[in-house]
PDB file of C-alpha atoms in Angstrom:
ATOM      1  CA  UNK R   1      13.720  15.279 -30.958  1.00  0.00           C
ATOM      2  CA  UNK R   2      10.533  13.071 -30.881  1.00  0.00           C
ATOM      3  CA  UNK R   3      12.701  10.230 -28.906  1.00  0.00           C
ATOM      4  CA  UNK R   4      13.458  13.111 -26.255  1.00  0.00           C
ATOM      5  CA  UNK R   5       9.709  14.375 -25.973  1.00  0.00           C
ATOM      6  CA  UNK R   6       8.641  10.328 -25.638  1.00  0.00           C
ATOM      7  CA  UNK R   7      11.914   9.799 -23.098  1.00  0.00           C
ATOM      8  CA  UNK R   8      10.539  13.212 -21.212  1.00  0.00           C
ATOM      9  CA  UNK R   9       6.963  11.835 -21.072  1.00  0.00           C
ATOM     10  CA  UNK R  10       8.261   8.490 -19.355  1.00  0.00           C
ATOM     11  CA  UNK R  11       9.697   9.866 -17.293  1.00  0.00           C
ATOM     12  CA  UNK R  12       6.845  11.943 -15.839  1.00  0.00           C
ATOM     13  CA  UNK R  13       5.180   9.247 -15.763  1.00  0.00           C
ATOM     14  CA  UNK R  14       7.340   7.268 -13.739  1.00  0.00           C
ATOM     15  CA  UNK R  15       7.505  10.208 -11.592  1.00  0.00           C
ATOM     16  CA  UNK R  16       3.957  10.501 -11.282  1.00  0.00           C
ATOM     17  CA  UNK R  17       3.297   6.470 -10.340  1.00  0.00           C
ATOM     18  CA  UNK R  18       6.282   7.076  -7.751  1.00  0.00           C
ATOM     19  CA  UNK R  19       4.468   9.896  -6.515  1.00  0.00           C
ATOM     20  CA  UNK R  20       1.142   8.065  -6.065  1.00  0.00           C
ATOM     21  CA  UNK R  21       2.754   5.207  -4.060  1.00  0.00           C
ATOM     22  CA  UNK R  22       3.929   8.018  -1.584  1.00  0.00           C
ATOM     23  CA  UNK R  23       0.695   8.904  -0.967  1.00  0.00           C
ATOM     24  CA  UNK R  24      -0.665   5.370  -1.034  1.00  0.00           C
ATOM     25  CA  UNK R  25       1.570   4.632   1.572  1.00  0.00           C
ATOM     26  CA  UNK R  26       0.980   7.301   3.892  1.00  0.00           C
ATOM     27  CA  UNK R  27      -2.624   6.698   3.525  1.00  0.00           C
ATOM     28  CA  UNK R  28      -1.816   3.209   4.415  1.00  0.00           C
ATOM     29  CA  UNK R  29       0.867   4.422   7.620  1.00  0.00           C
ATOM     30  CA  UNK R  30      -2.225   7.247   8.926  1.00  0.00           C
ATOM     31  CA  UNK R  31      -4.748   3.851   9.348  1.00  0.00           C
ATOM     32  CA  UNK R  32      -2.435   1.716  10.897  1.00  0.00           C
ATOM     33  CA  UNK R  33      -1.079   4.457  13.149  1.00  0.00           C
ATOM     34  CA  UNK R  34      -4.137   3.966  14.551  1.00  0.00           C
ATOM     35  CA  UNK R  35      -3.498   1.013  16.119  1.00  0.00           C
ATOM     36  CA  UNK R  36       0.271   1.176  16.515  1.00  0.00           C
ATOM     37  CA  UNK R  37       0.547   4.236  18.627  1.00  0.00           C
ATOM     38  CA  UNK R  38       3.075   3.723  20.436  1.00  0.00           C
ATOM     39  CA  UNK R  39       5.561   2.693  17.862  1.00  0.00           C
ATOM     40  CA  UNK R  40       6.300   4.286  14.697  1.00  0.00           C
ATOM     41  CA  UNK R  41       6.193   1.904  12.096  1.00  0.00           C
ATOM     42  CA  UNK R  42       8.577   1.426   9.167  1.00  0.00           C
ATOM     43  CA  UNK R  43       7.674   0.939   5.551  1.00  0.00           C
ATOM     44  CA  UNK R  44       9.741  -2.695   5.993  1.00  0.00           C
ATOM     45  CA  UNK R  45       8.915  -3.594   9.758  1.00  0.00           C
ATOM     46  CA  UNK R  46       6.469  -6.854   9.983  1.00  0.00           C
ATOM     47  CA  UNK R  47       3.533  -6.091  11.608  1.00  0.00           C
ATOM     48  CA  UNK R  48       2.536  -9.496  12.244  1.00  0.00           C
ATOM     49  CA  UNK R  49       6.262  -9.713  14.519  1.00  0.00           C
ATOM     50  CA  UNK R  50       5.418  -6.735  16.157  1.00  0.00           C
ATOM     51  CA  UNK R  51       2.435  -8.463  17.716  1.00  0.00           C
ATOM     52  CA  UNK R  52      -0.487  -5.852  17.656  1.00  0.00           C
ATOM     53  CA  UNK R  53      -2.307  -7.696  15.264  1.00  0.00           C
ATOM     54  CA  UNK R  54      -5.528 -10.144  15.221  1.00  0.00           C
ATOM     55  CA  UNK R  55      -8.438 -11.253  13.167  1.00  0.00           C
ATOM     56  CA  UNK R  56     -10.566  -8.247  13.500  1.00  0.00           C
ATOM     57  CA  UNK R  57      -7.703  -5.567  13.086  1.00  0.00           C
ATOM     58  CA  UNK R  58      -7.198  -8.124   9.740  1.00  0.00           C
ATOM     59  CA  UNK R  59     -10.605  -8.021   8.206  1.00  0.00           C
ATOM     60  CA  UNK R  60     -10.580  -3.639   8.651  1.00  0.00           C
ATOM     61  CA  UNK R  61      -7.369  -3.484   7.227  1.00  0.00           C
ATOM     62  CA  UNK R  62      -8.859  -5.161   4.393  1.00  0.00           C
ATOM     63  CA  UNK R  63     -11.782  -3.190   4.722  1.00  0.00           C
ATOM     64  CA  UNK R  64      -9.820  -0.021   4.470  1.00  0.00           C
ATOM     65  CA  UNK R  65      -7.733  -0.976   1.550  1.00  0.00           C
ATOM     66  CA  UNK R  66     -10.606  -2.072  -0.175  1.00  0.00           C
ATOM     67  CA  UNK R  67     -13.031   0.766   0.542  1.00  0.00           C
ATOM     68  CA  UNK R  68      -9.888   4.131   0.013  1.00  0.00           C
ATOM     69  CA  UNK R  69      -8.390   2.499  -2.859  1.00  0.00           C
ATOM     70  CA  UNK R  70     -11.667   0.890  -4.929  1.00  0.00           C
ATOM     71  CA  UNK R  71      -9.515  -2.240  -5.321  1.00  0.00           C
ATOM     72  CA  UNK R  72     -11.465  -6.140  -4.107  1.00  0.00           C
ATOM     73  CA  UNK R  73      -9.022  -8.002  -2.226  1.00  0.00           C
ATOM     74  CA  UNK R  74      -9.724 -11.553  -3.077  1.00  0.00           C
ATOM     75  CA  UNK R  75      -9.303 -14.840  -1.470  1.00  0.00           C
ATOM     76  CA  UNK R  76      -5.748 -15.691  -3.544  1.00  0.00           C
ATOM     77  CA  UNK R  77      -5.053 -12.571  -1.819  1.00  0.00           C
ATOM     78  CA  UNK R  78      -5.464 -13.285   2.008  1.00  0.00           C
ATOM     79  CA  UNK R  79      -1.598 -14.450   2.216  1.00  0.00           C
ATOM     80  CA  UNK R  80       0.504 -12.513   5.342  1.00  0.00           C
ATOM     81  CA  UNK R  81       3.217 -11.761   2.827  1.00  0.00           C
ATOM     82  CA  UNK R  82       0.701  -9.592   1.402  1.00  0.00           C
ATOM     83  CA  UNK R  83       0.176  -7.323   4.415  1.00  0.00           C
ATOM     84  CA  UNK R  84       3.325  -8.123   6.635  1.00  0.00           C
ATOM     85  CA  UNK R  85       4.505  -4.169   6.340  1.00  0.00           C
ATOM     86  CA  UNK R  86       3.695  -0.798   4.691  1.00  0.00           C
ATOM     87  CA  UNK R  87       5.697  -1.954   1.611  1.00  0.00           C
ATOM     88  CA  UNK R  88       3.861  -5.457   0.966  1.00  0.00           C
ATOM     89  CA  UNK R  89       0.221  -3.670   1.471  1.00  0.00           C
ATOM     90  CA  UNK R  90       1.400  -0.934  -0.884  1.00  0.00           C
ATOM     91  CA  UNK R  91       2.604  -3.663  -3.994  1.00  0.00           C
ATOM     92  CA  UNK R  92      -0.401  -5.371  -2.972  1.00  0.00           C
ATOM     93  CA  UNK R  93      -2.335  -2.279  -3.949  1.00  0.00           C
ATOM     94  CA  UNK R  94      -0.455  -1.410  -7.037  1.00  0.00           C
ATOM     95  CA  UNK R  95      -0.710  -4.591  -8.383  1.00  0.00           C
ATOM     96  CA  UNK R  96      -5.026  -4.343  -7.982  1.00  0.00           C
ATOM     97  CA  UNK R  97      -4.794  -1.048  -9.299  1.00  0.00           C
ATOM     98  CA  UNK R  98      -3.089  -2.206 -12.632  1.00  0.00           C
ATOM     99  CA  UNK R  99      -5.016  -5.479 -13.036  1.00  0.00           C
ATOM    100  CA  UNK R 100      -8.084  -3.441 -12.617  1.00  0.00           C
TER     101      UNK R 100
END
């Protein structure tokens, strides 16, 4: 019975971690909707291929991520594979949110 309740209680939990990346990732889809408003973007699509991006849109994306989600993006950080689509930024997040 006790291996049920502790099976039961992972599984919330993975239920509640899958839940918070939803909402991490529409957070994330709302601000750059913003700037892509003419195409709706994909979790997958590469932003960086789509073409709508430069340094300043860069630096407040980082801004944002940093300020919503309390997390420092450092310089190891700064790499395009870490903010190339909705996905990346949201892994990115998760793992600052774990390490922190």
């Amino acid at each position: 019975m006790k291996e049920v309740k502790n099976e039961v209680r992972e599984m919330e939990e993975v239920k509640s971690e899958v839940l918070k990346m939803e909402e991490v990732k529409g957070k994330v889809r709302k601000f750059l909707g913003r700037f892509f408003r003419k195409h709706e973007l994909q979790d997958h699509e590469d932003i960086f291929a789509l073409g709508f991006v430069n340094s300043l849109f860069a630096m407040q994306l980082v801004m944002f991520l940093e300020k919503e989600f309390s997390i420092r993006v450092d310089n190891q950080d700064l790499d395009l594979q870490n903010f190339k689509s909705i996905n990346a930024i949201t892994e990115l997040i998760e793992s600052k949110m774990v390490s922190s």
